[in-house]
JSON list of C-alpha atoms in Angstrom, two decimals:
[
{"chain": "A", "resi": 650, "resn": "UNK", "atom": "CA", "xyz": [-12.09, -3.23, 5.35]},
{"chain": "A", "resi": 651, "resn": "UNK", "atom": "CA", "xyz": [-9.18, -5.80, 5.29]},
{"chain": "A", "resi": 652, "resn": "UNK", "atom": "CA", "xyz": [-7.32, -7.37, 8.08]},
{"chain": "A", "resi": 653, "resn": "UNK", "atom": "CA", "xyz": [-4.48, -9.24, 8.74]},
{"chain": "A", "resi": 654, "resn": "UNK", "atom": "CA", "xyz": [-3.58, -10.97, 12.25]},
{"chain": "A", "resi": 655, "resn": "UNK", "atom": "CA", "xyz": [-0.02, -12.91, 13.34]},
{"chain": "A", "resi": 656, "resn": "UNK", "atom": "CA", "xyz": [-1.28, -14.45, 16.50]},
{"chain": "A", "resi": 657, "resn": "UNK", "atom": "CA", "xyz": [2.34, -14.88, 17.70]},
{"chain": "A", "resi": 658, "resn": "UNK", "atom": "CA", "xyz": [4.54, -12.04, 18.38]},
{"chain": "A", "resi": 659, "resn": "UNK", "atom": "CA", "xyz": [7.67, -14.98, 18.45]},
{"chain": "A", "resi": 660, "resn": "UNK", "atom": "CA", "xyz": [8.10, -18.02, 16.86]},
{"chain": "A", "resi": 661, "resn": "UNK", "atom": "CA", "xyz": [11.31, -20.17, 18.29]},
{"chain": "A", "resi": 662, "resn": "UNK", "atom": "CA", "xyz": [12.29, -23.12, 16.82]},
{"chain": "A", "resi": 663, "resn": "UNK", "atom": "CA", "xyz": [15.64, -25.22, 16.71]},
{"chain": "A", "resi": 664, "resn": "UNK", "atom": "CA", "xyz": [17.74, -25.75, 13.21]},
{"chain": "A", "resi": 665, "resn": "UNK", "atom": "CA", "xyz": [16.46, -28.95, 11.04]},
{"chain": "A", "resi": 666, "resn": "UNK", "atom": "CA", "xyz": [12.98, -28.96, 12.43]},
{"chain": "A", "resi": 667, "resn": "UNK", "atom": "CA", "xyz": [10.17, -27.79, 10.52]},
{"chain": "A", "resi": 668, "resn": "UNK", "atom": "CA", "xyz": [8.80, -24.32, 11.23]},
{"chain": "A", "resi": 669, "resn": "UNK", "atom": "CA", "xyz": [5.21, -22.57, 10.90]},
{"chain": "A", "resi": 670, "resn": "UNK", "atom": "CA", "xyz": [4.05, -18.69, 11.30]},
{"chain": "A", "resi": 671, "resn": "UNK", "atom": "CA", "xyz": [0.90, -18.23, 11.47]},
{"chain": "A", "resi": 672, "resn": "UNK", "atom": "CA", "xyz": [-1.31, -15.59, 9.60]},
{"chain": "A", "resi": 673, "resn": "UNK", "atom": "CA", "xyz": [-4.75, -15.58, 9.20]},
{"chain": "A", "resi": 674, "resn": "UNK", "atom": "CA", "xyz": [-6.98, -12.65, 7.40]},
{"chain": "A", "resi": 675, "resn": "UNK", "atom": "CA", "xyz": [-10.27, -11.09, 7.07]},
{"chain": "A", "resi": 676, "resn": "UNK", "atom": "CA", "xyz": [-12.01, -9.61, 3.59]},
{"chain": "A", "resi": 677, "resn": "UNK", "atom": "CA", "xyz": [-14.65, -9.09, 1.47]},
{"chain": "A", "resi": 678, "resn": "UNK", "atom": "CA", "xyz": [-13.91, -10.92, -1.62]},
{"chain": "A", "resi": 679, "resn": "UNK", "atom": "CA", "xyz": [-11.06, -13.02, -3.34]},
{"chain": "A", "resi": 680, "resn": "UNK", "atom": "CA", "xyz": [-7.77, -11.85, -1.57]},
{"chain": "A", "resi": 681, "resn": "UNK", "atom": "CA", "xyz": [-4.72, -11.76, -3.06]},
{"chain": "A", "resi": 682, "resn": "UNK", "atom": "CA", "xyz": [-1.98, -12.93, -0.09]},
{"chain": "A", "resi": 683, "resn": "UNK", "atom": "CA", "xyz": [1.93, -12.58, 0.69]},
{"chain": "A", "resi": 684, "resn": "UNK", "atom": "CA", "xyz": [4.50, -13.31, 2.68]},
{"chain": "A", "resi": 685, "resn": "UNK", "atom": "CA", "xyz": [7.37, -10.79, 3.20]},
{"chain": "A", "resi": 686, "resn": "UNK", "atom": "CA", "xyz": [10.49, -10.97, 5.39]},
{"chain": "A", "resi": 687, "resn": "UNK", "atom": "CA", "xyz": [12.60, -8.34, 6.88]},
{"chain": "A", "resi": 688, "resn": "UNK", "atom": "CA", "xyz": [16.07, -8.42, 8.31]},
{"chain": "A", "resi": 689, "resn": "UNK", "atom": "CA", "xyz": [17.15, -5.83, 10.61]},
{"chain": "A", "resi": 690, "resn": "UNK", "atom": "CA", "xyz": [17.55, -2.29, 9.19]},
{"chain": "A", "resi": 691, "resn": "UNK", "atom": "CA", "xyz": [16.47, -3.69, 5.78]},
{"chain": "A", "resi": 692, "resn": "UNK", "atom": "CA", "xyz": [13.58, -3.16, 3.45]},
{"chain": "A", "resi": 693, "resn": "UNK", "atom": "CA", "xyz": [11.03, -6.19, 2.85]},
{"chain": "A", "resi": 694, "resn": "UNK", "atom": "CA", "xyz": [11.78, -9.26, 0.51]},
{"chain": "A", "resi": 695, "resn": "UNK", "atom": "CA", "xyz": [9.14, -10.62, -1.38]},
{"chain": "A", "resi": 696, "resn": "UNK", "atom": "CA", "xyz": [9.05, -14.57, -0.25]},
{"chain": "A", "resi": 697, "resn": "UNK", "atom": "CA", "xyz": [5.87, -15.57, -2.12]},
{"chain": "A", "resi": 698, "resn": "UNK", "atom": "CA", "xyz": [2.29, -14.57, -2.91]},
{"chain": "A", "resi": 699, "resn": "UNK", "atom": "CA", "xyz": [-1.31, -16.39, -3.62]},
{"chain": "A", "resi": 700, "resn": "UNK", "atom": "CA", "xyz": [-3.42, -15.40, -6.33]},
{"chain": "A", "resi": 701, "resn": "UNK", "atom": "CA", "xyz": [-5.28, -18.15, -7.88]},
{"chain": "A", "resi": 702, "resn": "UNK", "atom": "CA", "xyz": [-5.01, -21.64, -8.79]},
{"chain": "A", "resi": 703, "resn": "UNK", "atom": "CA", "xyz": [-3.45, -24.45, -6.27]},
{"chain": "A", "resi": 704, "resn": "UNK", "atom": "CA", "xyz": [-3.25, -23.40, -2.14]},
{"chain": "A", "resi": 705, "resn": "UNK", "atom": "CA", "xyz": [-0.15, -24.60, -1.69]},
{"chain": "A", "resi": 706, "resn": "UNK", "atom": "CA", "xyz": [2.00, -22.24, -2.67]},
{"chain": "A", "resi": 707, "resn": "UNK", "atom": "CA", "xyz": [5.98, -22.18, -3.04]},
{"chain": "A", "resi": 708, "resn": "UNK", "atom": "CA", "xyz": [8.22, -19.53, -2.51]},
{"chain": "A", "resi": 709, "resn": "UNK", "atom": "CA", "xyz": [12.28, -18.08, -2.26]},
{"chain": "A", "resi": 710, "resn": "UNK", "atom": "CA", "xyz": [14.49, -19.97, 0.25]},
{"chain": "A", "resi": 711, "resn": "UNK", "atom": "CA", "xyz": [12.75, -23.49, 0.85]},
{"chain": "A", "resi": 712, "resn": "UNK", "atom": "CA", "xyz": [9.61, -21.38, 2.13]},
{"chain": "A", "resi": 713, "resn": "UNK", "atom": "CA", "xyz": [5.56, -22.43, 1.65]},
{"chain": "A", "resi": 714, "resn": "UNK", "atom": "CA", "xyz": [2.72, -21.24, 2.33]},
{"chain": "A", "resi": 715, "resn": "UNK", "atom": "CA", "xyz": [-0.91, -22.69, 2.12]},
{"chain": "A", "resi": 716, "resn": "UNK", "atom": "CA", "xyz": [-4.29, -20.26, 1.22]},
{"chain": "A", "resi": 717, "resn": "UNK", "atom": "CA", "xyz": [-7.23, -22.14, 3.52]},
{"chain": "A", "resi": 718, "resn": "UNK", "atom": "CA", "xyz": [-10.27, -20.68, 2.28]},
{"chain": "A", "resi": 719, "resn": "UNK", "atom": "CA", "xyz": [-12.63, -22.00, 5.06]},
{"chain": "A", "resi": 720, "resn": "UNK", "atom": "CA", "xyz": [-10.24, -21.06, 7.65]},
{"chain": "A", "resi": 721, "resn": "UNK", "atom": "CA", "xyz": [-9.28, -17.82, 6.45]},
{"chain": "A", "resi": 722, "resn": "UNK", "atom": "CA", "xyz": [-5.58, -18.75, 7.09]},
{"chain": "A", "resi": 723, "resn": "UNK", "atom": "CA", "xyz": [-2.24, -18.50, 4.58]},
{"chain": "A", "resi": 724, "resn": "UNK", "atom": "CA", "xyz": [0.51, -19.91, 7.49]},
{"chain": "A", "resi": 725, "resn": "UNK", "atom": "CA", "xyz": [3.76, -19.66, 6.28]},
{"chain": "A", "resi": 726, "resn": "UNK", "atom": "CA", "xyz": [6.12, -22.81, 6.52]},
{"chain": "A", "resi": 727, "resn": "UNK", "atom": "CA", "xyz": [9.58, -24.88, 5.97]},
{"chain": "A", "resi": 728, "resn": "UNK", "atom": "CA", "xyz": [10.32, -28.47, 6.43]},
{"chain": "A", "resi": 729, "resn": "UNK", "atom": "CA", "xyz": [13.71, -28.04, 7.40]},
{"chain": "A", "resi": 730, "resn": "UNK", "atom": "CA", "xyz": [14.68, -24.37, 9.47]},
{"chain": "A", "resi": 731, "resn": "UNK", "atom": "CA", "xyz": [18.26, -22.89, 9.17]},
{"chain": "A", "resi": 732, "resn": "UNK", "atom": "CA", "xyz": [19.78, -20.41, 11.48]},
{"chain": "A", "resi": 733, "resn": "UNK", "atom": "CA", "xyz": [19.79, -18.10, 8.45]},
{"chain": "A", "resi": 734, "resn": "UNK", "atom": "CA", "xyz": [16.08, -17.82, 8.44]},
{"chain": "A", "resi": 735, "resn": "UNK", "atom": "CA", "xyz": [15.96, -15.86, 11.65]},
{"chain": "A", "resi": 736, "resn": "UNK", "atom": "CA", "xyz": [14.24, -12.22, 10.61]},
{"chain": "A", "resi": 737, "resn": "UNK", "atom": "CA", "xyz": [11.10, -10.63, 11.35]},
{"chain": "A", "resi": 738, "resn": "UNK", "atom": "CA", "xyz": [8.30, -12.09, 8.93]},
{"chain": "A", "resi": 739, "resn": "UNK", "atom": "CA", "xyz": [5.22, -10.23, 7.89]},
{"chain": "A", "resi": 740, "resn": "UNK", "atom": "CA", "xyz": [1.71, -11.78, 6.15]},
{"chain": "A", "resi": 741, "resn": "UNK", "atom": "CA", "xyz": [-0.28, -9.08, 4.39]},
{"chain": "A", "resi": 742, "resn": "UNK", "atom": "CA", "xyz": [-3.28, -9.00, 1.92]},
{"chain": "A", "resi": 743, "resn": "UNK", "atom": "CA", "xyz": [-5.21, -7.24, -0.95]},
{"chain": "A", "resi": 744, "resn": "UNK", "atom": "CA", "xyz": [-7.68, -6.74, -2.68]},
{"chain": "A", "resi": 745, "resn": "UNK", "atom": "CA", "xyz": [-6.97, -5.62, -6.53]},
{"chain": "A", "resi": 746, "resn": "UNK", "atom": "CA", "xyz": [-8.94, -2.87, -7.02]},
{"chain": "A", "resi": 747, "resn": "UNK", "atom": "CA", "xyz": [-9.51, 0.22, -9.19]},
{"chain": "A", "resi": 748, "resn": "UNK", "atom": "CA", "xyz": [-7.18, 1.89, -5.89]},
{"chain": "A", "resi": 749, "resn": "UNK", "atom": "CA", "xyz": [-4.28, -0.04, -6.81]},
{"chain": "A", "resi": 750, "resn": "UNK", "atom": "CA", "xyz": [-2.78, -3.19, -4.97]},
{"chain": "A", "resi": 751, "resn": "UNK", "atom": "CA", "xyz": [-3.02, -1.40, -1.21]},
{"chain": "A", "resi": 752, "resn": "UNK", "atom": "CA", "xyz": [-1.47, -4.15, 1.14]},
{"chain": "A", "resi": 753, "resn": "UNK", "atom": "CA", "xyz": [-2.47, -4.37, 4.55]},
{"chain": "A", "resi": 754, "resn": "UNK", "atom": "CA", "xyz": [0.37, -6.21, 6.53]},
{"chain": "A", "resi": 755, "resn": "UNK", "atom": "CA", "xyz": [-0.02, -7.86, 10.11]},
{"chain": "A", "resi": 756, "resn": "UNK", "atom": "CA", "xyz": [1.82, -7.06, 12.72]},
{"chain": "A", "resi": 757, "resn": "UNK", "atom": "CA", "xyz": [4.49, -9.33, 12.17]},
{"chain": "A", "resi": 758, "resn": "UNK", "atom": "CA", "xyz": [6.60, -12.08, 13.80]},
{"chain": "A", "resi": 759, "resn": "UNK", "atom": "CA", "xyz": [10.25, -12.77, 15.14]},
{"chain": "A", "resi": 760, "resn": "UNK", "atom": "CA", "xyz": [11.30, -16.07, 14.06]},
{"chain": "A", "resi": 761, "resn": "UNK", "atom": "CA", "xyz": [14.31, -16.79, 15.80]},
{"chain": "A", "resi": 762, "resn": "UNK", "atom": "CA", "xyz": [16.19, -20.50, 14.82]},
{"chain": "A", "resi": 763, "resn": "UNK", "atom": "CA", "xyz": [18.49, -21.61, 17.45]},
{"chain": "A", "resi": 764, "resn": "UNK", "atom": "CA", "xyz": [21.18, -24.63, 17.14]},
{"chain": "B", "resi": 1382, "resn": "UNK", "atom": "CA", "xyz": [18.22, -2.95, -12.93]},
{"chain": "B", "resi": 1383, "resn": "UNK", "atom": "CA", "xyz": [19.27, -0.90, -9.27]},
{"chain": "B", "resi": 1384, "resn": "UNK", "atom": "CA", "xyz": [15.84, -1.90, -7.81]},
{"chain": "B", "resi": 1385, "resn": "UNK", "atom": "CA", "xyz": [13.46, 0.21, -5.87]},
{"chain": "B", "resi": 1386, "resn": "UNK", "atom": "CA", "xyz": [16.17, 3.08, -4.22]},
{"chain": "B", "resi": 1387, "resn": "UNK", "atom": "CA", "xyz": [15.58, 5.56, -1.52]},
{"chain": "B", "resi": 1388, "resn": "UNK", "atom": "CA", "xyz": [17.45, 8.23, -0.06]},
{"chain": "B", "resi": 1389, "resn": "UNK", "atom": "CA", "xyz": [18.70, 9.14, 2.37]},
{"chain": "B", "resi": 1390, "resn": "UNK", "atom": "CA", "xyz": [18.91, 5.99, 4.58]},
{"chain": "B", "resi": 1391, "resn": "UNK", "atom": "CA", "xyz": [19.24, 7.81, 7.34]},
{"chain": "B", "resi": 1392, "resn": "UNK", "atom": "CA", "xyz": [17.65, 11.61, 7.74]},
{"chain": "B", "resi": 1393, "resn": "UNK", "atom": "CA", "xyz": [17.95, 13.39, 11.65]},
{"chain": "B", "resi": 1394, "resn": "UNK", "atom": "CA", "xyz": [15.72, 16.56, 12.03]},
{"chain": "B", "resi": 1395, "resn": "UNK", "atom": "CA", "xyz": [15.00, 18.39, 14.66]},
{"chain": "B", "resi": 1396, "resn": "UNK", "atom": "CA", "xyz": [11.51, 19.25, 15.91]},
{"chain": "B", "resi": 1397, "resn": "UNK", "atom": "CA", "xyz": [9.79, 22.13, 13.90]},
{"chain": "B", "resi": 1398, "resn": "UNK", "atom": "CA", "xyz": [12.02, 21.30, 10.24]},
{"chain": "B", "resi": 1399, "resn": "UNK", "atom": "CA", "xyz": [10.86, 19.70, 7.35]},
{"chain": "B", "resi": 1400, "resn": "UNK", "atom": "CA", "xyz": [11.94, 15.84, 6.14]},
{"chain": "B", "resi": 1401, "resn": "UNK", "atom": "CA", "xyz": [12.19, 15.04, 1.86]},
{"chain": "B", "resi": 1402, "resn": "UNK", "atom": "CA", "xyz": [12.50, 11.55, 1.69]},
{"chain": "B", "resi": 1403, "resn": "UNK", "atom": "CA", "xyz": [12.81, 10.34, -2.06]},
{"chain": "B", "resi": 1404, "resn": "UNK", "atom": "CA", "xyz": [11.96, 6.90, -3.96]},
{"chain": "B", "resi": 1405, "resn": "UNK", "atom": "CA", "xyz": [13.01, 5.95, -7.40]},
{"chain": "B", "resi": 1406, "resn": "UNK", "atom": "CA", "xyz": [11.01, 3.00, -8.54]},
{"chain": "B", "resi": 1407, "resn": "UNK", "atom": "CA", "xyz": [12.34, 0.52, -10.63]},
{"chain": "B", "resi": 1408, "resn": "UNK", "atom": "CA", "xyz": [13.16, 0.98, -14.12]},
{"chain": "B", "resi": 1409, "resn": "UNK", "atom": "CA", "xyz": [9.78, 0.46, -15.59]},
{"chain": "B", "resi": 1410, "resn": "UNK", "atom": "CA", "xyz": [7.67, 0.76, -12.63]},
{"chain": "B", "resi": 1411, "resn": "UNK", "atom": "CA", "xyz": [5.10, 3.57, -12.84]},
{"chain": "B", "resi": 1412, "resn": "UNK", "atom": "CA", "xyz": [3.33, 2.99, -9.63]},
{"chain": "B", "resi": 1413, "resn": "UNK", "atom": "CA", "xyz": [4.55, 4.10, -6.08]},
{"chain": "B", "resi": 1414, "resn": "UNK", "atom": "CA", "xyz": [3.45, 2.95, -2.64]},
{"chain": "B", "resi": 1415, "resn": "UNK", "atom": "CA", "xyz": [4.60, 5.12, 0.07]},
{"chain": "B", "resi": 1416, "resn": "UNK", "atom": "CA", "xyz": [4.47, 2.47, 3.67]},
{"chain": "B", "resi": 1417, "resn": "UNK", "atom": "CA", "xyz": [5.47, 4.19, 7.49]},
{"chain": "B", "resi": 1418, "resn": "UNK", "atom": "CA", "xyz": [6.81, 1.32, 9.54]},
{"chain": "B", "resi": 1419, "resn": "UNK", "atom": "CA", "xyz": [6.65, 2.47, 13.94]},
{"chain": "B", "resi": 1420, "resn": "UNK", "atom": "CA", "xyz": [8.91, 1.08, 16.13]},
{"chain": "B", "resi": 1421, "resn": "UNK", "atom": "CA", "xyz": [7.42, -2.44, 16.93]},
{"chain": "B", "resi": 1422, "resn": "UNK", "atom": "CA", "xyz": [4.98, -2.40, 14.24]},
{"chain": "B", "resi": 1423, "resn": "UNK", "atom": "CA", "xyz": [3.83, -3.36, 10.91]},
{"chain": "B", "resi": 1424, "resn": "UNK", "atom": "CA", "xyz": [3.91, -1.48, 7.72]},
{"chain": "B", "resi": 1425, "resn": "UNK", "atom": "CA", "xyz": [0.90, 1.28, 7.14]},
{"chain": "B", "resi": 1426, "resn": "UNK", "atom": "CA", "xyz": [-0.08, 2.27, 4.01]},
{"chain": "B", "resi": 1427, "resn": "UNK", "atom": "CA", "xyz": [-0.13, 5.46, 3.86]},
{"chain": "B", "resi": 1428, "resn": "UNK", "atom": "CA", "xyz": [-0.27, 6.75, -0.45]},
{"chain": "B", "resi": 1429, "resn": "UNK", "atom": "CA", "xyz": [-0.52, 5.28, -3.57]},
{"chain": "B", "resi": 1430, "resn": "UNK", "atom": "CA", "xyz": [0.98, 7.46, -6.63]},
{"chain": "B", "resi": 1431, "resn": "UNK", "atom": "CA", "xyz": [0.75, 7.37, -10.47]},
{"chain": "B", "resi": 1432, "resn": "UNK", "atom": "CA", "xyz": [3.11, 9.87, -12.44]},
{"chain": "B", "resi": 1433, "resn": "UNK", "atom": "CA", "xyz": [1.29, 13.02, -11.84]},
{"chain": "B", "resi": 1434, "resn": "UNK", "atom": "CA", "xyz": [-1.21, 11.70, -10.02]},
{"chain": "B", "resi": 1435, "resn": "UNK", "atom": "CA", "xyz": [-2.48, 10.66, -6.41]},
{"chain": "B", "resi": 1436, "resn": "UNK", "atom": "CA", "xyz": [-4.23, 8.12, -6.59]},
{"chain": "B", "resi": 1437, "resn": "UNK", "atom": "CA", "xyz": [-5.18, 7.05, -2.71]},
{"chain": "B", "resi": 1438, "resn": "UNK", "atom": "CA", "xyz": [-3.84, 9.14, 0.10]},
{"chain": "B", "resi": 1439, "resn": "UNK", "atom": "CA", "xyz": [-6.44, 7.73, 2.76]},
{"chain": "B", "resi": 1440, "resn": "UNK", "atom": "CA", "xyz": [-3.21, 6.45, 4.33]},
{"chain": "B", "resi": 1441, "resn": "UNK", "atom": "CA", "xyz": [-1.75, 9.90, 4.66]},
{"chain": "B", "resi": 1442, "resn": "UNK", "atom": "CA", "xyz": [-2.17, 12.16, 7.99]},
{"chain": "B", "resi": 1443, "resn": "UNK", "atom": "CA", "xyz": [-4.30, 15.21, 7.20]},
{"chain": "B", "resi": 1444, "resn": "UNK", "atom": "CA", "xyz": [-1.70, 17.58, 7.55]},
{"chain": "B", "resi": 1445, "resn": "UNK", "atom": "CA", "xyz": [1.72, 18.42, 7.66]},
{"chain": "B", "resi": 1446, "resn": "UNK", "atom": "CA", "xyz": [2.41, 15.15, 4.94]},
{"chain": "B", "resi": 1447, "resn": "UNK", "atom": "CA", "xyz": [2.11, 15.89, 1.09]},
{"chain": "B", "resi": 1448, "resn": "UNK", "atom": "CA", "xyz": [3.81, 13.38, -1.67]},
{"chain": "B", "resi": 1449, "resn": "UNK", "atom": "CA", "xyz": [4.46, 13.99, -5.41]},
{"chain": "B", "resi": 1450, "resn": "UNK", "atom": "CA", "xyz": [5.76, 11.81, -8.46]},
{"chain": "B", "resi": 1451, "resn": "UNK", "atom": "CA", "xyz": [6.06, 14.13, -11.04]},
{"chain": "B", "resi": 1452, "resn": "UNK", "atom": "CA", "xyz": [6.66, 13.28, -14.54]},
{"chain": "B", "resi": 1453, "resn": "UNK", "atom": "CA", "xyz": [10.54, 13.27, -14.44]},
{"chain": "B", "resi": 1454, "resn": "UNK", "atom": "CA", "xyz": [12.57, 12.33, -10.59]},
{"chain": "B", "resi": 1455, "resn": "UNK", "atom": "CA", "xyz": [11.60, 10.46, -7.93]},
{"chain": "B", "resi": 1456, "resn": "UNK", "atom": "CA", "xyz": [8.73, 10.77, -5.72]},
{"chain": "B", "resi": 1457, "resn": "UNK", "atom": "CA", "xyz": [9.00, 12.37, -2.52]},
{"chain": "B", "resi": 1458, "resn": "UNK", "atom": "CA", "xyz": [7.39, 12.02, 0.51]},
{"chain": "B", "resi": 1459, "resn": "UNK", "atom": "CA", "xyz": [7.36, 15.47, 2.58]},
{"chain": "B", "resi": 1460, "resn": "UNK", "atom": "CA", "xyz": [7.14, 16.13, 5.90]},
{"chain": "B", "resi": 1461, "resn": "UNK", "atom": "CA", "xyz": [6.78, 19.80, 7.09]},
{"chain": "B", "resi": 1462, "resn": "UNK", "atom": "CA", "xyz": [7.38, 20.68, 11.02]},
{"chain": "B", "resi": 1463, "resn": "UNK", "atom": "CA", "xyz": [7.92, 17.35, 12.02]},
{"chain": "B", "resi": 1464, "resn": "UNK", "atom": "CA", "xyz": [7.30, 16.20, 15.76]},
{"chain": "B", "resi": 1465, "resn": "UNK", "atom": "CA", "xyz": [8.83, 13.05, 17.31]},
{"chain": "B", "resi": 1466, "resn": "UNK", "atom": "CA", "xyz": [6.00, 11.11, 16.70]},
{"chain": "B", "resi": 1467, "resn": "UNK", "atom": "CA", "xyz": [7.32, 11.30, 12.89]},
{"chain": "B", "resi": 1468, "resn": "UNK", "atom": "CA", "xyz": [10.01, 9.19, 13.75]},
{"chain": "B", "resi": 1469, "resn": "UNK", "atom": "CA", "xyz": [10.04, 5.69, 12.01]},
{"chain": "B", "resi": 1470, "resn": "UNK", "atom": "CA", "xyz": [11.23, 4.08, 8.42]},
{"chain": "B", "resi": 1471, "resn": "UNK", "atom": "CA", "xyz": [9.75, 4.76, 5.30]},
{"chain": "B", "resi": 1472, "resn": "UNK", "atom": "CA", "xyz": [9.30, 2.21, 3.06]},
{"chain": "B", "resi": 1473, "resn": "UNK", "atom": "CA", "xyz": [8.66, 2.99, -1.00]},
{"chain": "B", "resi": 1474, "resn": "UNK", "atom": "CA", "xyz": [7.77, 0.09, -3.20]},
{"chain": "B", "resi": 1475, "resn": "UNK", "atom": "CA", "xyz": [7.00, -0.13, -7.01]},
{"chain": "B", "resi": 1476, "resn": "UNK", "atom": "CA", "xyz": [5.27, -2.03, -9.40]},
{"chain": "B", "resi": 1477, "resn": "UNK", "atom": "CA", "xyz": [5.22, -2.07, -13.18]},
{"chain": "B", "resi": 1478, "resn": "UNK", "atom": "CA", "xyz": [1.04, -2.05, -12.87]},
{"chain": "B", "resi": 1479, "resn": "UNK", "atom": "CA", "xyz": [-1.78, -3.28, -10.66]},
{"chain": "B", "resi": 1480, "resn": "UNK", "atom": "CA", "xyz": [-1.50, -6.18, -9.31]},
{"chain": "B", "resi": 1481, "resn": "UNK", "atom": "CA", "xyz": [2.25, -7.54, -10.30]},
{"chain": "B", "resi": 1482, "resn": "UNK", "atom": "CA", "xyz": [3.58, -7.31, -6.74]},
{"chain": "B", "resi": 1483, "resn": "UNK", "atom": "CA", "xyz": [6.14, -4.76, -5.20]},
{"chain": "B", "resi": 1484, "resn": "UNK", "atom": "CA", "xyz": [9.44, -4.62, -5.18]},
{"chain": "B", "resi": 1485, "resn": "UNK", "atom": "CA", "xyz": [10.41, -2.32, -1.79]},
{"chain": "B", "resi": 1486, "resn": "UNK", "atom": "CA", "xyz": [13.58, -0.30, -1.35]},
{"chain": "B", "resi": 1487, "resn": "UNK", "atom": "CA", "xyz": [15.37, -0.13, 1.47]},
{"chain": "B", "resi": 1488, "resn": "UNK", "atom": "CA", "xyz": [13.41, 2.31, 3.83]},
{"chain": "B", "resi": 1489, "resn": "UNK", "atom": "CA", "xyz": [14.54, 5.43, 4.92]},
{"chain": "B", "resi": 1490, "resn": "UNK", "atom": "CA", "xyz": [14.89, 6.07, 8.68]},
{"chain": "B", "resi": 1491, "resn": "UNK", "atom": "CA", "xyz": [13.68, 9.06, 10.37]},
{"chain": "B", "resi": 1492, "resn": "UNK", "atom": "CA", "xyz": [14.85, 10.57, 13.33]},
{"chain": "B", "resi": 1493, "resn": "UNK", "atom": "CA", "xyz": [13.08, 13.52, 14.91]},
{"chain": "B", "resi": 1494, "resn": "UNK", "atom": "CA", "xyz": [14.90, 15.03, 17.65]}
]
């Protein structure tokens, strides 16, 4: 079984500094990771997604992310957060298999960026 | 290219009546993910369709829930005598084939009363 966990319901953080949301994930064999945001009484955007090749990974809107094999991890981050960036944000993982590309998301978290 | 589009965006039923919610995947696309979102929580998987075919429903409730994608239209996701625990968005996404990412639509938001 796969598992994703956002250890923080709520991530605040003030305009221009750099932000980080957490995600870290649990499963057997080479995952394939994303990072998806929603804004409120919207569907999910796609932000950016780890396959293979280099861990850091970059993605829509300024966003990163980097895959940490040893640590399990794949937090989500931008040097320099805007207002604009405040929205629910959701890690989630799979595992390509003959079933299709089932995501399992986490639970998510609220970033909220505040002047 | 529209994108991934659902409809309604909005559906009300009241207890005991049946919800259609329906997903047209992208241009293209031939696979559909069905996803229930609950108030304050992530997205479950609930089925994963082919035209004409099922391919994982171990997200799907045992009864009361069925989903199609038949060979021409959308797919639909039904839900016969719904209860208020059925309330939530539904989220379709679509791919062109395994393992090229989904594209979502916009949900569709349930409301049992």
């Amino acid at each position: 079984a796969q598992s994703v966990a956002q250890p923080e319901d709520q991530v605040n953080v003030a305009e221009g500094n750099p932000l980080t949301v957490k995600c870290t994930y649990s499963v057997s064999g080479n995952p394939y990771l994303f990072w998806y945001v929603q804004y409120p009484n919207r569907g999910l955007q796609f932000l950016l997604k780890y396959i293979t090749g280099d861990n850091l990974v970059k993605g829509s809107y300024g966003f990163e992310a980097e895959f940490n094999k040893s640590q399990t991890s794949f937090h989500l981050k931008k040097p320099s957060a805007l207002v604009s960036d405040s929205a629910l944000y959701f890690c989630a993982v799979s595992l390509l298999t003959g079933g299709g590309n089932k995501l399992t998301f986490g639970t998510g978290t609220q970033l909220k960026v505040e002047l | 290219n529209a994108g991934v589009m659902q409809n309604p965006r909005h559906l009300v039923r009241r207890r005991g009546q049946e919800a259609r919610l329906r997903c047209s995947p992208m241009k293209g696309h031939s696979h559909v993910y069905w996803y229930r979102q609950l108030p304050e929580e992530g997205l479950k998987f609930m089925v994963y369709l082919q035209k004409e075919n099922i391919i994982d429903e171990s997200g799907m409730p045992k009864e009361r829930f069925s989903a199609e994608f038949p060979k021409e239209g959308p797919s639909i996701l039904r839900i016969q005598q719904v209860v208020r625990g059925d309330s939530a968005a539904y989220f379709c996404a679509s791919s062109p084939q395994d393992g090229y990412g989904y594209t979502f639509g916009s949900g569709t938001r349930l409301t049992v009363v």
